[in-house]
Amino acid sequence: MELIRSIEKMAARSRKALEQKKIIGFVPTMGSLHEGHLSLVRRAKKECDLVVVSVFVNPSQFGPQEDFAAYPRNLKQDRRLLQTVKADILFYPEAAAVYPKNYRTCVQIEGLLTKKLCGFFRPEHFKGVTTIVAKLFNIVLPQRAYFGQKDAQQCVVLKKMAADLNFPVEVITLPTVREKDGLALSSRNKYLSLEERRQAPELYQALLVARKMIERGERNISKVEKAMKTRLSTIKNLKIQYASVVDGETLDSGKIISGNILIAIAVILGKTRLIDNLILKVKK
Amino acid sequence: MELIRSIEKMAARSRKALEQKKIIGFVPTMGSLHEGHLSLVRRAKKECDLVVVSVFVNPSQFGPQEDFAAYPRNLKQDRRLLQTVKADILFYPEAAAVYPKNYRTCVQIEGLLTKKLCGFFRPEHFKGVTTIVAKLFNIVLPQRAYFGQKDAQQCVVLKKMAADLNFPVEVITLPTVREKDGLALSSRNKYLSLEERRQAPELYQALLVARKMIERGERNISKVEKAMKTRLSTIKNLKIQYASVVDGETLDSGKIISGNILIAIAVILGKTRLIDNLILKVKK
């Protein structure tokens, strides 16, 4: 596996690969890699000629009260894991090179898409995400980029950004990888105490409750959302940010469940923010 | 010359050229081409393997009270002119394809750079410019893009955007082309009445007054700016928006003239907005 720290070297490497007609697959990450990330790399290896994984904890997508400083970093282990899945290039730029002192430009989606769900609780988050991903796309020049479904809104937002700005990149979403007890893999699971870790799979259970209701014919959104909240209400030290059933593409909420829908939950468990979701197709 | 209207076809054509190791040169225009545009194409032809000229009157860079509807359009003549300078591809996408109904994404430079000079009088203008140019860069995939110095702030803004977002594109600025009497070429010169056209070269004369003062040793910015305004004050039906001496890179104004500077003027003559500028290196 090639290790590249310099933005210029990465850009030159990608240009060369394009000239050799190689399909570049890209997996942007914040490091602290787990099976979820590795599943993206494995898929990229199947579909592309050159797989680039970036590790960059992007300061601009963290709010001022959030966990940027505490976010787990473990490049040595990331490197080892990426070797096991045969990633071709690990790109880990320095923050000072990514955002030089006089940096001023942003890429953002205007309107409600980035203001709902997680965006309501993390107002600058998606602006940080779209900006860094636009930058990385321009450096890595991928034809295919892979993201985990766990960050459902991020997937929707990045597909919209790539389409609106005509990036020659296909944004591909792969299923959430879970622990045996259902907890969605996340680098932030490391923050959980033993007791919190024991409770955390309840997010997934609440999603299953919602899915079962819908599969059995329930079409009233408030009833389903209420059932999820009731299921979560028994957990100690848990604050619900949202437990919502929304349109899978626009993330609009409505009254009646229909079409491609997203069932999504965000909570604060102790001090740790956890999110999870399921997607579902409901016949009209 | 190849004519391409479809965004997908243009993108595929560019990808193929990259795979053939061709250097793509790009001249984005709003059409109504004149010698200024043609000088950009000629330079691109010298430096690149494939020269793409886009013609697109970008609605998002016009303010609500501005001349979007009236802006001159003459594709037939543009096509003829581009053939004389041997442009390889004329790309003229449809507005509905560039900005589909649910379009939401923007690229912008935050902070003062886009709020000064023209940005003060055209608050959304540069956001429109950076967004369309980012889109066009992603479609055309140039290594070199050419812009006229007449739009001095646009050149500064686009260099900043390309650097900040890591576009693999060199933004190249070429000198303003002028009529014999000094008037900077502009598609908007067509709006001028005979009387206004006779007065319009005074912009350039005011710039020359400023340059001469500085060359003779004047270093006080207010004095130079005052001299330009005095020179322009005699013209009938002319409103000065600004007549400024600023830093050539940051566009900051100061008190003392030093380093790379930009002398820039914007006026409304009758109903037509005209801009012009000179750049100058002043020893510290």
Coordinates of C-alpha atoms in Angstrom, one line a residue:
Chain A
M1 CA 0.0 0.0 0.0
E2 CA 1.3 3.4 -1.0
L3 CA 1.2 6.1 1.7
I4 CA 0.7 9.7 0.4
R5 CA 0.7 12.7 2.6
S6 CA 1.2 15.5 0.1
I7 CA -1.9 16.9 -1.8
E8 CA 0.3 17.6 -4.8
K9 CA 1.6 14.0 -5.0
M10 CA -1.8 12.6 -4.6
A11 CA -3.2 14.8 -7.4
A12 CA -0.3 13.9 -9.7
R13 CA -0.8 10.2 -8.9
S14 CA -4.5 10.4 -9.7
R15 CA -3.8 12.3 -13.0
K16 CA -1.4 9.6 -14.0
A17 CA -3.9 6.8 -13.2
L18 CA -6.6 8.6 -15.3
E19 CA -4.2 8.9 -18.2
Q20 CA -3.7 5.1 -17.9
K21 CA -7.5 4.7 -18.2
K22 CA -7.8 3.4 -14.6
I23 CA -11.0 3.6 -12.7
I24 CA -10.2 5.3 -9.4
G25 CA -12.4 4.2 -6.4
F26 CA -12.4 6.5 -3.4
V27 CA -13.3 5.9 0.2
P28 CA -13.1 9.1 2.2
T29 CA -12.9 8.5 6.0
M30 CA -12.1 10.2 9.3
G31 CA -10.0 7.2 10.2
S32 CA -10.4 5.0 13.3
L33 CA -11.5 2.5 10.8
H34 CA -13.9 -0.4 11.5
E35 CA -15.6 -3.2 9.5
G36 CA -18.0 -0.6 8.0
H37 CA -15.2 1.3 6.3
L38 CA -13.5 -2.0 5.3
S39 CA -16.7 -3.2 3.6
L40 CA -16.6 0.0 1.4
V41 CA -12.9 -0.7 0.5
R42 CA -13.7 -4.3 -0.4
R43 CA -16.5 -3.2 -2.7
A44 CA -14.3 -0.5 -4.3
K45 CA -11.6 -3.2 -4.9
K46 CA -14.1 -5.3 -6.8
E47 CA -15.3 -2.4 -9.0
C48 CA -12.2 -0.2 -9.5
D49 CA -8.6 -0.4 -10.7
L50 CA -7.1 1.9 -8.0
V51 CA -8.6 2.3 -4.6
V52 CA -7.7 5.4 -2.6
V53 CA -8.7 5.7 1.1
S54 CA -8.3 9.1 2.7
V55 CA -8.0 9.5 6.5
F56 CA -8.7 13.1 7.5
V57 CA -10.5 14.3 10.7
N58 CA -12.2 17.3 9.1
P59 CA -12.4 20.1 11.6
S60 CA -15.0 22.1 9.6
Q61 CA -17.7 19.5 10.0
F62 CA -17.5 19.6 13.8
G63 CA -19.5 22.2 15.8
P64 CA -17.8 24.3 18.5
Q65 CA -19.2 22.2 21.3
E66 CA -18.5 18.9 19.5
D67 CA -15.9 16.1 19.8
F68 CA -13.2 17.2 17.3
A69 CA -10.4 17.0 19.8
A70 CA -11.6 13.8 21.3
Y71 CA -12.4 12.1 18.0
P72 CA -10.4 8.8 18.0
R73 CA -7.2 8.8 15.9
N74 CA -5.2 5.7 15.2
L75 CA -3.3 5.9 12.0
K76 CA -1.1 2.9 12.7
Q77 CA -4.1 0.6 13.1
D78 CA -5.9 2.2 10.2
R79 CA -2.9 1.4 8.0
R80 CA -2.7 -2.2 9.2
L81 CA -6.5 -2.7 8.5
L82 CA -6.2 -1.1 5.1
Q83 CA -3.4 -3.5 4.2
T84 CA -5.7 -6.5 5.0
V85 CA -8.2 -5.3 2.5
K86 CA -5.6 -4.4 -0.1
A87 CA -6.3 -0.7 -0.4
D88 CA -3.9 0.7 -3.0
I89 CA -3.3 4.2 -1.5
L90 CA -3.7 5.7 1.9
F91 CA -4.0 9.4 1.6
Y92 CA -3.7 11.3 4.9
P93 CA -3.1 15.0 4.3
E94 CA -2.2 17.5 7.0
A95 CA -4.9 19.9 8.2
A96 CA -2.7 22.9 7.5
A97 CA -2.3 21.9 3.9
V98 CA -6.1 21.2 3.5
Y99 CA -7.1 24.5 5.1
P100 CA -4.3 27.0 4.7
K101 CA -4.5 30.1 6.9
N102 CA -6.3 32.3 4.3
Y103 CA -8.7 29.5 3.3
R104 CA -12.2 31.0 2.5
T105 CA -14.2 28.9 0.1
C106 CA -17.2 26.7 0.8
V107 CA -19.5 24.4 -1.0
Q108 CA -23.0 24.0 0.4
I109 CA -26.5 23.0 -0.3
E110 CA -29.0 25.8 0.3
G111 CA -32.5 25.2 1.4
L112 CA -34.0 22.6 3.8
L113 CA -32.1 19.4 2.9
T114 CA -29.2 20.2 5.2
K115 CA -31.3 21.9 7.9
K116 CA -33.4 18.9 8.8
L117 CA -32.6 15.8 11.0
C118 CA -28.9 15.9 11.9
G119 CA -28.6 19.3 10.2
F120 CA -31.0 20.8 12.7
F121 CA -28.8 19.8 15.6
R122 CA -25.5 20.3 13.7
P123 CA -26.1 23.5 11.7
E124 CA -22.6 23.8 10.0
H125 CA -22.0 20.1 9.7
F126 CA -23.1 19.4 6.2
K127 CA -21.4 22.6 4.8
G128 CA -18.2 21.1 6.3
V129 CA -18.9 17.8 4.7
T130 CA -19.7 19.0 1.2
T131 CA -16.7 21.3 1.2
I132 CA -14.2 18.7 2.2
V133 CA -15.6 16.1 -0.1
A134 CA -15.6 18.5 -3.0
K135 CA -11.9 19.2 -2.2
L136 CA -11.0 15.5 -2.0
F137 CA -12.9 14.7 -5.2
N138 CA -10.7 17.4 -6.9
I139 CA -7.5 15.9 -5.5
V140 CA -8.3 12.2 -5.9
L141 CA -10.3 12.4 -9.2
P142 CA -12.4 9.3 -8.5
Q143 CA -15.0 8.0 -10.8
R144 CA -16.7 6.1 -7.9
A145 CA -16.9 7.2 -4.2
Y146 CA -18.2 5.0 -1.4
F147 CA -20.1 6.0 1.7
G148 CA -21.8 4.0 4.5
Q149 CA -25.6 4.1 4.8
K150 CA -25.3 4.7 8.5
D151 CA -24.8 8.4 7.7
A152 CA -28.0 8.5 5.7
Q153 CA -28.4 12.2 5.4
Q154 CA -24.7 12.6 4.4
C155 CA -25.3 10.1 1.6
V156 CA -28.3 12.1 0.3
V157 CA -26.5 15.4 0.6
L158 CA -23.4 14.2 -1.2
K159 CA -25.4 12.7 -4.0
K160 CA -27.1 16.0 -4.4
M161 CA -23.8 17.9 -4.3
A162 CA -22.1 15.7 -6.8
A163 CA -25.1 15.9 -9.2
D164 CA -25.6 19.7 -8.8
L165 CA -22.0 20.5 -9.4
N166 CA -21.6 18.0 -12.2
F167 CA -18.8 16.1 -10.5
P168 CA -17.8 13.2 -12.8
V169 CA -18.2 10.9 -9.7
E170 CA -20.8 8.2 -8.9
V171 CA -21.7 8.4 -5.2
I172 CA -22.3 4.9 -4.0
T173 CA -24.0 4.0 -0.7
L174 CA -23.4 0.6 1.0
P175 CA -25.4 -1.0 3.8
T176 CA -24.6 -0.3 7.5
V177 CA -22.5 -2.9 9.2
R178 CA -23.6 -3.9 12.7
E179 CA -22.4 -5.7 15.8
K180 CA -24.0 -9.0 16.5
D181 CA -26.5 -7.3 18.9
G182 CA -27.5 -4.9 16.2
L183 CA -25.5 -1.8 17.2
A184 CA -24.4 0.1 14.0
L185 CA -20.6 0.3 13.8
S186 CA -19.3 3.8 14.5
S187 CA -15.9 5.2 15.5
R188 CA -17.9 7.0 18.3
N189 CA -19.0 3.7 19.9
K190 CA -15.6 3.8 21.7
Y191 CA -16.9 6.7 23.8
L192 CA -19.6 4.5 25.4
S193 CA -19.3 3.2 29.0
L194 CA -20.0 -0.5 29.5
E195 CA -23.5 0.3 30.7
E196 CA -24.1 2.7 27.7
R197 CA -22.8 0.0 25.3
R198 CA -25.3 -2.4 26.8
Q199 CA -28.1 0.0 26.1
A200 CA -27.0 1.2 22.7
P201 CA -28.5 -1.6 20.6
E202 CA -31.9 -0.3 21.6
L203 CA -31.6 2.3 18.7
Y204 CA -31.7 -0.6 16.3
Q205 CA -34.5 -2.3 18.2
A206 CA -36.6 0.9 18.0
L207 CA -36.0 1.0 14.2
L208 CA -37.1 -2.6 13.9
V209 CA -40.3 -1.7 15.9
A210 CA -41.0 1.0 13.3
R211 CA -40.2 -1.2 10.3
K212 CA -42.5 -4.0 11.7
M213 CA -45.4 -1.6 12.2
I214 CA -45.0 -0.3 8.6
E215 CA -44.7 -3.8 7.2
R216 CA -47.9 -4.8 9.0
G217 CA -49.7 -1.9 7.3
E218 CA -49.3 1.1 9.5
R219 CA -49.2 4.3 7.3
N220 CA -49.6 7.0 9.9
I221 CA -46.2 8.6 10.5
S222 CA -46.9 10.1 14.0
K223 CA -48.0 6.7 15.3
V224 CA -44.7 5.1 14.1
E225 CA -42.6 7.9 15.4
K226 CA -44.4 7.7 18.7
A227 CA -43.7 4.0 19.0
M228 CA -40.0 4.5 18.4
K229 CA -39.9 7.2 21.1
T230 CA -41.7 5.1 23.5
R231 CA -39.3 2.2 23.0
L232 CA -36.3 4.6 23.6
S233 CA -37.9 6.4 26.6
T234 CA -37.0 3.6 29.0
I235 CA -33.2 4.1 28.5
K236 CA -31.3 5.9 31.3
N237 CA -29.3 9.0 30.3
L238 CA -30.7 9.0 26.8
K239 CA -31.9 12.2 25.0
I240 CA -33.7 11.8 21.7
Q241 CA -32.8 14.3 19.1
Y242 CA -35.1 12.8 16.5
A243 CA -36.9 9.6 15.7
S244 CA -38.4 10.2 12.3
V245 CA -40.0 8.7 9.2
V246 CA -39.2 10.8 6.2
D247 CA -38.9 10.6 2.4
G248 CA -35.7 8.8 1.5
E249 CA -34.6 11.3 -1.1
T250 CA -35.9 14.7 -0.1
L251 CA -35.9 13.9 3.7
D252 CA -39.3 15.7 3.8
S253 CA -41.6 14.6 6.6
G254 CA -45.3 14.1 5.8
K255 CA -48.3 12.4 7.4
I256 CA -48.7 9.3 5.3
I257 CA -45.9 6.7 4.8
S258 CA -45.4 5.9 1.1
G259 CA -42.6 5.2 -1.5
N260 CA -38.9 5.1 -0.5
I261 CA -38.7 6.0 3.1
L262 CA -36.0 6.5 5.7
I263 CA -36.5 5.7 9.3
A264 CA -33.9 7.5 11.2
I265 CA -32.9 8.1 14.9
A266 CA -30.4 10.4 16.6
V267 CA -29.8 10.3 20.3
I268 CA -27.4 11.5 22.9
L269 CA -26.5 8.5 25.2
G270 CA -24.6 9.8 28.2
K271 CA -22.3 12.2 26.3
T272 CA -22.1 10.3 23.0
R273 CA -24.2 11.2 20.0
L274 CA -25.4 8.0 18.2
I275 CA -27.3 7.8 14.9
D276 CA -28.9 4.9 13.1
N277 CA -31.4 4.3 10.3
L278 CA -33.2 1.8 8.1
I279 CA -34.4 2.4 4.5
L280 CA -37.6 0.8 3.3
K281 CA -39.7 0.7 0.2
V282 CA -43.5 1.0 0.8
K283 CA -45.9 0.3 -2.0
K284 CA -48.2 3.2 -2.8
Chain B
M1 CA -15.2 22.9 -34.8
E2 CA -17.3 20.5 -32.8
L3 CA -20.6 21.8 -31.4
I4 CA -21.7 20.2 -28.1
R5 CA -24.9 21.1 -26.3
S6 CA -25.3 18.1 -24.0
I7 CA -23.5 18.2 -20.6
E8 CA -23.0 14.4 -20.7
K9 CA -21.5 14.4 -24.2
M10 CA -19.1 17.2 -23.2
A11 CA -18.1 15.3 -20.0
A12 CA -17.5 12.1 -22.0
R13 CA -15.5 14.0 -24.6
S14 CA -13.3 15.6 -21.9
R15 CA -12.7 12.3 -20.2
K16 CA -11.6 10.7 -23.4
A17 CA -9.2 13.6 -24.1
L18 CA -7.7 13.2 -20.6
E19 CA -7.2 9.5 -21.3
Q20 CA -5.4 10.5 -24.5
K21 CA -3.1 12.7 -22.3
K22 CA -4.4 15.8 -24.0
I23 CA -4.1 19.2 -22.2
I24 CA -7.5 20.7 -22.2
G25 CA -7.7 24.5 -22.4
F26 CA -10.9 26.2 -21.4
V27 CA -12.4 29.6 -22.2
P28 CA -15.7 30.1 -20.4
T29 CA -17.7 33.0 -21.8
M30 CA -21.2 34.4 -21.9
G31 CA -21.1 34.7 -25.7
S32 CA -21.4 37.9 -27.7
L33 CA -17.7 37.3 -28.3
H34 CA -15.3 40.1 -29.1
E35 CA -11.5 40.4 -29.7
G36 CA -11.0 40.0 -25.9
H37 CA -12.4 36.5 -25.9
L38 CA -10.7 35.7 -29.1
S39 CA -7.3 36.6 -27.6
L40 CA -8.0 34.1 -24.8
V41 CA -8.8 31.4 -27.4
R42 CA -5.6 32.2 -29.4
R43 CA -3.5 31.8 -26.3
A44 CA -5.2 28.6 -25.3
K45 CA -4.6 27.2 -28.8
K46 CA -0.8 27.8 -28.3
E47 CA -0.7 26.2 -24.9
C48 CA -3.2 23.3 -25.1
D49 CA -4.1 20.3 -27.2
L50 CA -7.8 20.7 -27.1
V51 CA -9.5 24.1 -26.7
V52 CA -13.1 24.2 -25.4
V53 CA -15.0 27.5 -25.4
S54 CA -18.3 27.6 -23.5
V55 CA -21.1 30.0 -24.2
F56 CA -23.6 30.3 -21.4
V57 CA -25.3 33.4 -20.2
N58 CA -25.4 32.4 -16.5
P59 CA -28.6 33.7 -14.8
S60 CA -27.3 33.2 -11.3
Q61 CA -24.6 35.9 -11.7
F62 CA -27.1 38.6 -12.6
G63 CA -28.9 40.5 -9.9
P64 CA -32.7 40.9 -10.0
Q65 CA -32.5 44.5 -11.4
E66 CA -29.7 43.7 -13.8
D67 CA -29.5 43.0 -17.6
F68 CA -29.9 39.2 -17.8
A69 CA -32.8 39.4 -20.3
A70 CA -31.1 42.1 -22.4
Y71 CA -27.6 40.6 -22.4
P72 CA -26.6 40.3 -26.0
R73 CA -26.8 36.8 -27.5
N74 CA -25.6 35.9 -31.0
L75 CA -24.6 32.3 -31.2
K76 CA -24.3 32.3 -35.0
Q77 CA -21.7 35.1 -35.0
D78 CA -19.9 33.5 -31.9
R79 CA -19.7 30.3 -33.9
R80 CA -18.2 32.1 -36.9
L81 CA -15.7 34.0 -34.8
L82 CA -14.6 30.8 -33.0
Q83 CA -14.0 29.1 -36.3
T84 CA -11.6 31.9 -37.3
V85 CA -9.4 31.2 -34.2
K86 CA -9.7 27.4 -34.6
A87 CA -11.4 26.6 -31.3
D88 CA -11.9 22.9 -31.1
I89 CA -15.2 22.6 -29.3
L90 CA -18.0 25.1 -28.7
F91 CA -20.0 24.0 -25.7
Y92 CA -23.3 25.8 -25.2
P93 CA -25.5 24.0 -22.7
E94 CA -29.1 24.8 -22.0
A95 CA -30.0 26.6 -18.8
A96 CA -32.5 23.9 -17.8
A97 CA -29.8 21.3 -17.9
V98 CA -27.3 23.5 -16.1
Y99 CA -29.8 24.4 -13.3
P100 CA -32.5 21.7 -13.1
K101 CA -35.6 22.6 -11.2
N102 CA -34.5 21.2 -7.9
Y103 CA -31.0 22.7 -8.1
R104 CA -29.7 23.8 -4.7
T105 CA -25.8 23.8 -4.4
C106 CA -23.5 26.8 -4.4
V107 CA -19.8 27.5 -4.3
Q108 CA -18.8 30.7 -2.7
I109 CA -16.0 32.6 -1.1
E110 CA -16.8 33.8 2.4
G111 CA -15.4 37.0 3.9
L112 CA -14.7 40.3 2.3
L113 CA -13.1 39.3 -1.0
T114 CA -16.4 39.0 -2.8
K115 CA -18.0 41.9 -0.8
K116 CA -15.8 44.7 -2.1
L117 CA -15.6 46.7 -5.3
C118 CA -18.1 45.1 -7.8
G119 CA -19.2 42.7 -5.0
F120 CA -20.5 45.6 -3.0
F121 CA -22.8 46.7 -5.8
R122 CA -23.6 43.1 -7.0
P123 CA -24.0 41.2 -3.8
E124 CA -24.8 37.7 -5.3
H125 CA -22.7 38.1 -8.4
F126 CA -19.5 36.3 -7.4
K127 CA -21.4 33.5 -5.8
G128 CA -23.1 32.9 -9.2
V129 CA -19.7 33.1 -10.9
T130 CA -17.8 30.7 -8.6
T131 CA -20.7 28.2 -8.8
I132 CA -21.0 28.2 -12.6
V133 CA -17.2 28.0 -13.1
A134 CA -16.9 25.1 -10.6
K135 CA -19.7 23.3 -12.5
L136 CA -18.0 24.0 -15.9
F137 CA -14.6 22.9 -14.6
N138 CA -16.2 19.6 -13.5
I139 CA -17.8 19.1 -16.9
V140 CA -14.9 20.3 -19.2
L141 CA -12.0 19.0 -17.0
P142 CA -9.5 21.6 -18.2
Q143 CA -5.9 21.9 -16.9
R144 CA -5.8 25.5 -18.0
A145 CA -8.6 28.1 -17.9
Y146 CA -8.4 31.6 -19.4
F147 CA -10.0 34.8 -18.2
G148 CA -9.7 38.4 -19.2
Q149 CA -8.1 41.0 -16.9
K150 CA -10.9 43.4 -17.6
D151 CA -12.9 41.5 -14.9
A152 CA -10.1 41.9 -12.4
Q153 CA -12.1 40.9 -9.3
Q154 CA -13.4 37.9 -11.1
C155 CA -9.9 36.8 -11.9
V156 CA -8.8 37.1 -8.2
V157 CA -11.9 35.4 -7.0
L158 CA -11.6 32.4 -9.4
K159 CA -7.9 31.9 -8.6
K160 CA -8.9 31.8 -4.9
M161 CA -11.7 29.4 -5.6
A162 CA -9.6 27.0 -7.7
A163 CA -6.8 27.0 -5.1
D164 CA -9.1 26.6 -2.1
L165 CA -11.1 23.8 -3.6
N166 CA -8.0 22.1 -5.1
F167 CA -9.2 22.2 -8.6
P168 CA -6.5 20.7 -10.9
V169 CA -6.8 23.8 -13.0
E170 CA -4.5 26.7 -13.6
V171 CA -6.4 30.0 -13.8
I172 CA -4.7 32.2 -16.3
T173 CA -5.4 35.9 -16.7
L174 CA -4.7 37.8 -20.0
P175 CA -4.5 41.5 -20.7
T176 CA -7.6 43.6 -21.5
V177 CA -8.1 44.2 -25.2
R178 CA -9.1 47.8 -26.0
E179 CA -10.5 49.9 -28.8
K180 CA -8.2 52.4 -30.5
D181 CA -9.5 55.1 -28.2
G182 CA -8.8 53.1 -25.1
L183 CA -12.2 51.7 -24.3
A184 CA -12.0 48.2 -22.9
L185 CA -13.8 45.7 -25.0
S186 CA -17.0 44.5 -23.4
S187 CA -20.2 42.8 -24.7
R188 CA -22.0 45.6 -22.8
N189 CA -20.5 48.3 -25.0
K190 CA -23.3 47.5 -27.4
Y191 CA -25.8 49.2 -25.0
L192 CA -24.1 52.6 -25.3
S193 CA -25.7 55.4 -27.3
L194 CA -23.5 57.3 -29.7
E195 CA -23.0 60.1 -27.2
E196 CA -22.2 57.6 -24.4
R197 CA -19.8 55.7 -26.6
R198 CA -18.0 59.0 -27.2
Q199 CA -17.6 59.5 -23.5
A200 CA -16.8 56.0 -22.4
P201 CA -13.0 56.1 -23.1
E202 CA -12.8 58.6 -20.2
L203 CA -12.7 55.5 -17.9
Y204 CA -9.4 54.5 -19.4
Q205 CA -8.1 58.1 -19.3
A206 CA -9.0 58.3 -15.6
L207 CA -7.0 55.1 -15.0
L208 CA -4.1 56.6 -16.9
V209 CA -4.2 59.7 -14.8
A210 CA -3.9 57.5 -11.7
R211 CA -1.1 55.5 -13.1
K212 CA 0.9 58.6 -14.1
M213 CA 0.5 60.1 -10.6
I214 CA 1.8 56.8 -9.0
E215 CA 4.6 56.5 -11.5
R216 CA 5.6 60.1 -10.6
G217 CA 5.9 59.1 -7.0
E218 CA 2.4 59.8 -5.5
R219 CA 1.8 57.2 -2.7
N220 CA -1.3 58.6 -1.0
I221 CA -4.3 56.5 -2.1
S222 CA -7.0 59.1 -1.4
K223 CA -5.2 61.7 -3.5
V224 CA -5.0 59.3 -6.5
E225 CA -8.6 58.2 -6.0
K226 CA -9.7 61.8 -5.8
A227 CA -7.9 62.6 -9.1
M228 CA -9.8 59.8 -10.9
K229 CA -13.1 60.9 -9.6
T230 CA -12.4 64.5 -10.6
R231 CA -11.5 63.4 -14.1
L232 CA -14.8 61.4 -14.3
S233 CA -17.0 64.1 -12.7
T234 CA -17.3 66.1 -16.0
I235 CA -19.1 63.3 -17.8
K236 CA -22.8 63.7 -18.3
N237 CA -25.1 61.0 -17.0
L238 CA -22.3 59.1 -15.3
K239 CA -22.5 57.7 -11.8
I240 CA -19.3 56.5 -10.2
Q241 CA -19.7 53.2 -8.2
Y242 CA -16.0 53.1 -7.3
A243 CA -12.7 54.5 -8.4
S244 CA -10.2 52.7 -6.2
V245 CA -6.6 51.8 -5.6
V246 CA -6.4 48.4 -3.8
D247 CA -4.0 45.5 -3.2
G248 CA -3.9 43.4 -6.4
E249 CA -4.3 40.1 -4.5
T250 CA -6.5 40.7 -1.4
L251 CA -8.3 43.8 -3.0
D252 CA -7.8 45.4 0.4
S253 CA -7.7 49.2 0.4
G254 CA -5.1 51.0 2.5
K255 CA -3.6 54.4 2.8
I256 CA -0.2 54.0 1.1
I257 CA 0.4 52.6 -2.3
S258 CA 2.9 49.7 -2.4
G259 CA 3.5 46.3 -4.0
N260 CA 1.2 44.8 -6.7
I261 CA -1.8 47.1 -7.0
L262 CA -5.0 47.3 -8.9
I263 CA -6.5 50.6 -10.0
A264 CA -10.1 49.9 -10.8
I265 CA -13.2 51.8 -11.8
A266 CA -16.9 51.0 -12.1
V267 CA -19.5 53.4 -13.3
I268 CA -23.0 53.6 -14.6
L269 CA -23.0 55.5 -17.9
G270 CA -26.6 56.3 -18.8
K271 CA -28.0 52.8 -18.0
T272 CA -24.9 50.8 -18.8
R273 CA -22.5 49.5 -16.2
L274 CA -18.9 49.8 -17.3
I275 CA -15.8 48.6 -15.5
D276 CA -12.1 48.9 -16.3
N277 CA -8.8 48.6 -14.5
L278 CA -5.0 48.7 -14.7
I279 CA -2.5 46.6 -12.7
L280 CA 0.8 48.1 -11.6
K281 CA 3.8 47.0 -9.6
V282 CA 5.0 49.7 -7.1
K283 CA 8.5 49.3 -5.5
K284 CA 8.3 49.3 -1.7

